[in-house]
PDB file of C-alpha atoms in Angstrom:
ATOM      1  CA  MET A  26     275.236   8.658-103.092  1.00 47.00           C
ATOM      2  CA  GLN A  27     272.861  11.595-102.548  1.00 49.00           C
ATOM      3  CA  ARG A  28     271.651  10.040 -99.296  1.00 46.00           C
ATOM      4  CA  PHE A  29     275.235   9.620 -98.134  1.00 37.00           C
ATOM      5  CA  ILE A  30     276.065  13.267 -98.875  1.00 40.00           C
ATOM      6  CA  GLY A  31     272.797  14.412 -97.262  1.00 38.00           C
ATOM      7  CA  GLY A  32     273.517  12.346 -94.151  1.00 39.00           C
ATOM      8  CA  LEU A  33     277.053  13.688 -93.997  1.00 35.00           C
ATOM      9  CA  LEU A  34     275.799  17.278 -94.187  1.00 35.00           C
ATOM     10  CA  VAL A  35     273.292  16.670 -91.380  1.00 36.00           C
ATOM     11  CA  ALA A  36     276.000  15.086 -89.205  1.00 36.00           C
ATOM     12  CA  VAL A  37     278.339  18.041 -89.776  1.00 35.00           C
ATOM     13  CA  ALA A  38     275.554  20.547 -89.058  1.00 38.00           C
ATOM     14  CA  LEU A  39     274.509  18.837 -85.835  1.00 38.00           C
ATOM     15  CA  GLY A  40     278.096  18.352 -84.756  1.00 39.00           C
ATOM     16  CA  GLY A  41     278.517  22.121 -84.874  1.00 40.00           C
ATOM     17  CA  CYS A  42     275.644  22.560 -82.409  1.00 44.00           C
ATOM     18  CA  GLY A  43     277.361  20.964 -79.446  1.00 46.00           C
ATOM     19  CA  SER A  44     278.664  23.273 -76.765  1.00 52.00           C
ATOM     20  CA  THR A  45     282.251  23.270 -75.629  1.00 61.00           C
ATOM     21  CA  MET A  46     283.489  23.550 -72.065  1.00 67.00           C
ATOM     22  CA  SER A  47     285.154  26.939 -71.746  1.00 65.00           C
ATOM     23  CA  PRO A  48     288.357  26.728 -69.699  1.00 77.00           C
ATOM     24  CA  LEU A  49     288.146  29.233 -66.852  1.00 81.00           C
ATOM     25  CA  LYS A  50     291.259  31.034 -68.059  1.00 84.00           C
ATOM     26  CA  ASP A  51     289.640  31.598 -71.480  1.00 84.00           C
ATOM     27  CA  ALA A  52     286.195  32.672 -70.257  1.00 91.00           C
ATOM     28  CA  ASP A  53     285.270  36.355 -70.504  1.00 92.00           C
ATOM     29  CA  LYS A  54     284.620  38.175 -67.233  1.00 96.00           C
ATOM     30  CA  VAL A  55     281.125  39.610 -67.038  1.00 96.00           C
ATOM     31  CA  PRO A  56     281.490  43.395 -67.518  1.00 96.00           C
ATOM     32  CA  THR A  57     280.570  45.588 -64.545  1.00 96.00           C
ATOM     33  CA  GLU A  58     277.501  47.001 -66.321  1.00 97.00           C
ATOM     34  CA  ARG A  59     276.026  43.469 -66.236  1.00 97.00           C
ATOM     35  CA  LEU A  60     276.670  42.946 -62.501  1.00 98.00           C
ATOM     36  CA  PHE A  61     273.705  43.842 -60.293  1.00 97.00           C
ATOM     37  CA  SER A  62     274.647  42.748 -56.755  1.00 96.00           C
ATOM     38  CA  ALA A  63     277.802  44.166 -55.208  1.00 95.00           C
ATOM     39  CA  ASP A  64     277.195  42.073 -52.091  1.00 95.00           C
ATOM     40  CA  LYS A  65     277.336  38.780 -54.037  1.00 97.00           C
ATOM     41  CA  THR A  66     280.222  39.786 -56.359  1.00 96.00           C
ATOM     42  CA  THR A  67     282.615  41.358 -53.841  1.00 96.00           C
ATOM     43  CA  PRO A  68     285.104  39.326 -51.771  1.00 97.00           C
ATOM     44  CA  GLY A  69     284.630  39.401 -48.029  1.00 96.00           C
ATOM     45  CA  GLU A  70     285.760  37.703 -44.859  1.00 96.00           C
ATOM     46  CA  GLY A  71     284.215  34.256 -44.454  1.00 95.00           C
ATOM     47  CA  LYS A  72     282.933  34.141 -48.037  1.00 97.00           C
ATOM     48  CA  GLN A  73     283.812  31.412 -50.550  1.00 97.00           C
ATOM     49  CA  LYS A  74     284.463  32.186 -54.203  1.00 97.00           C
ATOM     50  CA  ILE A  75     282.100  30.338 -56.567  1.00 96.00           C
ATOM     51  CA  THR A  76     282.546  30.843 -60.311  1.00 96.00           C
ATOM     52  CA  VAL A  77     279.598  30.467 -62.685  1.00 95.00           C
ATOM     53  CA  VAL A  78     280.593  29.871 -66.325  1.00 95.00           C
ATOM     54  CA  ARG A  79     278.352  29.798 -69.353  1.00 91.00           C
ATOM     55  CA  ASN A  80     279.892  27.363 -71.837  1.00 86.00           C
ATOM     56  CA  GLY A  81     280.392  28.475 -75.434  1.00 76.00           C
ATOM     57  CA  GLY A  82     280.496  26.934 -78.875  1.00 59.00           C
ATOM     58  CA  THR A  83     276.819  26.258 -79.456  1.00 56.00           C
ATOM     59  CA  MET A  84     274.381  27.817 -81.902  1.00 49.00           C
ATOM     60  CA  ILE A  85     271.457  27.039 -79.589  1.00 50.00           C
ATOM     61  CA  GLY A  86     270.709  30.047 -77.393  1.00 50.00           C
ATOM     62  CA  SER A  87     274.029  31.726 -78.192  1.00 55.00           C
ATOM     63  CA  GLY A  88     272.399  35.100 -78.899  1.00 63.00           C
ATOM     64  CA  MET A  89     270.367  35.021 -75.692  1.00 77.00           C
ATOM     65  CA  HIS A  90     271.698  36.447 -72.457  1.00 87.00           C
ATOM     66  CA  LEU A  91     270.862  34.665 -69.214  1.00 90.00           C
ATOM     67  CA  LEU A  92     270.061  36.230 -65.858  1.00 93.00           C
ATOM     68  CA  LEU A  93     271.741  34.706 -62.824  1.00 94.00           C
ATOM     69  CA  LYS A  94     269.951  35.084 -59.506  1.00 95.00           C
ATOM     70  CA  VAL A  95     271.434  34.162 -56.142  1.00 97.00           C
ATOM     71  CA  ASP A  96     268.883  33.494 -53.410  1.00 97.00           C
ATOM     72  CA  GLY A  97     266.247  35.249 -55.556  1.00 94.00           C
ATOM     73  CA  GLU A  98     268.330  38.405 -56.087  1.00 96.00           C
ATOM     74  CA  LYS A  99     269.280  39.403 -59.652  1.00 96.00           C
ATOM     75  CA  THR A 100     273.061  39.168 -59.615  1.00 97.00           C
ATOM     76  CA  ALA A 101     274.519  39.073 -63.151  1.00 97.00           C
ATOM     77  CA  GLU A 102     273.701  38.805 -66.848  1.00 96.00           C
ATOM     78  CA  LEU A 103     275.743  36.188 -68.723  1.00 94.00           C
ATOM     79  CA  GLY A 104     276.425  35.897 -72.431  1.00 91.00           C
ATOM     80  CA  THR A 105     278.052  32.938 -74.151  1.00 89.00           C
ATOM     81  CA  ASN A 106     281.524  32.119 -72.750  1.00 91.00           C
ATOM     82  CA  ASP A 107     281.057  34.530 -69.814  1.00 94.00           C
ATOM     83  CA  ALA A 108     282.141  33.866 -66.237  1.00 96.00           C
ATOM     84  CA  VAL A 109     281.202  35.625 -63.019  1.00 97.00           C
ATOM     85  CA  GLU A 110     282.863  35.257 -59.630  1.00 97.00           C
ATOM     86  CA  LEU A 111     280.443  35.100 -56.724  1.00 98.00           C
ATOM     87  CA  TYR A 112     281.426  35.443 -53.079  1.00 98.00           C
ATOM     88  CA  LEU A 113     278.948  33.626 -50.873  1.00 98.00           C
ATOM     89  CA  ALA A 114     278.674  33.455 -47.106  1.00 97.00           C
ATOM     90  CA  LYS A 115     278.565  30.151 -45.272  1.00 97.00           C
ATOM     91  CA  GLY A 116     275.194  28.411 -45.513  1.00 97.00           C
ATOM     92  CA  GLU A 117     272.650  27.268 -48.098  1.00 97.00           C
ATOM     93  CA  HIS A 118     272.218  29.158 -51.372  1.00 97.00           C
ATOM     94  CA  LEU A 119     270.106  28.776 -54.491  1.00 96.00           C
ATOM     95  CA  LEU A 120     271.566  29.710 -57.871  1.00 94.00           C
ATOM     96  CA  MET A 121     268.951  30.224 -60.575  1.00 93.00           C
ATOM     97  CA  VAL A 122     269.378  30.983 -64.275  1.00 90.00           C
ATOM     98  CA  GLU A 123     266.686  32.117 -66.702  1.00 86.00           C
ATOM     99  CA  PRO A 124     266.625  33.676 -70.183  1.00 82.00           C
ATOM    100  CA  LYS A 125     266.726  37.483 -69.992  1.00 80.00           C
ATOM    101  CA  TYR A 126     263.662  38.120 -72.160  1.00 74.00           C
ATOM    102  CA  MET A 127     261.637  34.932 -71.688  1.00 66.00           C
ATOM    103  CA  SER A 128     261.191  34.224 -68.020  1.00 58.00           C
ATOM    104  CA  THR A 129     258.823  31.360 -67.287  1.00 56.00           C
ATOM    105  CA  SER A 130     259.060  28.688 -64.636  1.00 54.00           C
ATOM    106  CA  SER A 131     259.740  26.076 -67.333  1.00 55.00           C
ATOM    107  CA  SER A 132     262.731  28.055 -68.665  1.00 63.00           C
ATOM    108  CA  GLN A 133     264.488  28.342 -65.295  1.00 78.00           C
ATOM    109  CA  LEU A 134     267.428  26.230 -64.181  1.00 84.00           C
ATOM    110  CA  SER A 135     268.529  26.042 -60.584  1.00 87.00           C
ATOM    111  CA  ALA A 136     271.265  24.544 -58.456  1.00 90.00           C
ATOM    112  CA  ALA A 137     271.345  24.422 -54.681  1.00 92.00           C
ATOM    113  CA  LEU A 138     274.657  24.559 -52.866  1.00 93.00           C
ATOM    114  CA  VAL A 139     275.944  24.679 -49.325  1.00 95.00           C
ATOM    115  CA  VAL A 140     278.968  26.872 -48.618  1.00 96.00           C
ATOM    116  CA  PRO A 141     281.638  25.768 -47.947  1.00 95.00           C
ATOM    117  CA  THR A 142     281.561  23.486 -50.972  1.00 93.00           C
ATOM    118  CA  LYS A 143     284.134  21.337 -52.725  1.00 92.00           C
ATOM    119  CA  PHE A 144     282.674  22.367 -56.115  1.00 92.00           C
ATOM    120  CA  PRO A 145     283.933  25.922 -56.762  1.00 93.00           C
ATOM    121  CA  VAL A 146     282.611  26.107 -60.340  1.00 94.00           C
ATOM    122  CA  TYR A 147     279.086  25.850 -61.748  1.00 93.00           C
ATOM    123  CA  ARG A 148     278.591  25.504 -65.496  1.00 92.00           C
ATOM    124  CA  ILE A 149     275.654  26.446 -67.699  1.00 89.00           C
ATOM    125  CA  ASP A 150     275.400  24.328 -70.828  1.00 86.00           C
ATOM    126  CA  ILE A 151     272.740  24.696 -73.541  1.00 77.00           C
ATOM    127  CA  ASN A 152     272.729  22.116 -76.336  1.00 71.00           C
ATOM    128  CA  LEU A 153     270.443  19.804 -78.314  1.00 70.00           C
ATOM    129  CA  SER A 154     269.790  17.597 -75.285  1.00 68.00           C
ATOM    130  CA  GLY A 155     268.521  20.601 -73.324  1.00 67.00           C
ATOM    131  CA  PRO A 156     269.913  23.085 -70.825  1.00 74.00           C
ATOM    132  CA  LYS A 157     271.982  22.025 -67.822  1.00 82.00           C
ATOM    133  CA  PHE A 158     273.238  23.891 -64.757  1.00 85.00           C
ATOM    134  CA  GLN A 159     275.632  21.757 -62.760  1.00 87.00           C
ATOM    135  CA  PRO A 160     278.664  21.794 -60.468  1.00 89.00           C
ATOM    136  CA  SER A 161     282.154  21.237 -61.833  1.00 87.00           C
ATOM    137  CA  VAL A 162     285.691  21.129 -60.485  1.00 79.00           C
ATOM    138  CA  ASP A 163     286.985  23.275 -63.375  1.00 76.00           C
TER     139      ASP A 163
END
């Protein structure tokens, strides 16, 4: 019986560590004081809107802010459940995410994209299976 209760507690604890996909309408906009590149975050002619969302609901890394770089330029700082709208010109771009205070090559995630793209959303997910940075349709 004690093993059963112990196993149940572990299952409940681990179940709480999974991240949840934040619907775009519920994500928090990154405040202006955490935006660093007006060029990449301002609409313009010929630019496509790309939204980067950091999923919420996980205990892993939830207190750590992430830096988003576009083509090597520091662009925004994202907390859990944050979203930032990027406006990118036609061509190839590299999105890179790294922890704000612990930047090493092994802690960086990146995603390459070509604008125009059919994937207008990129999601950052940090959970027990490791971090992911991937395109999404919502």
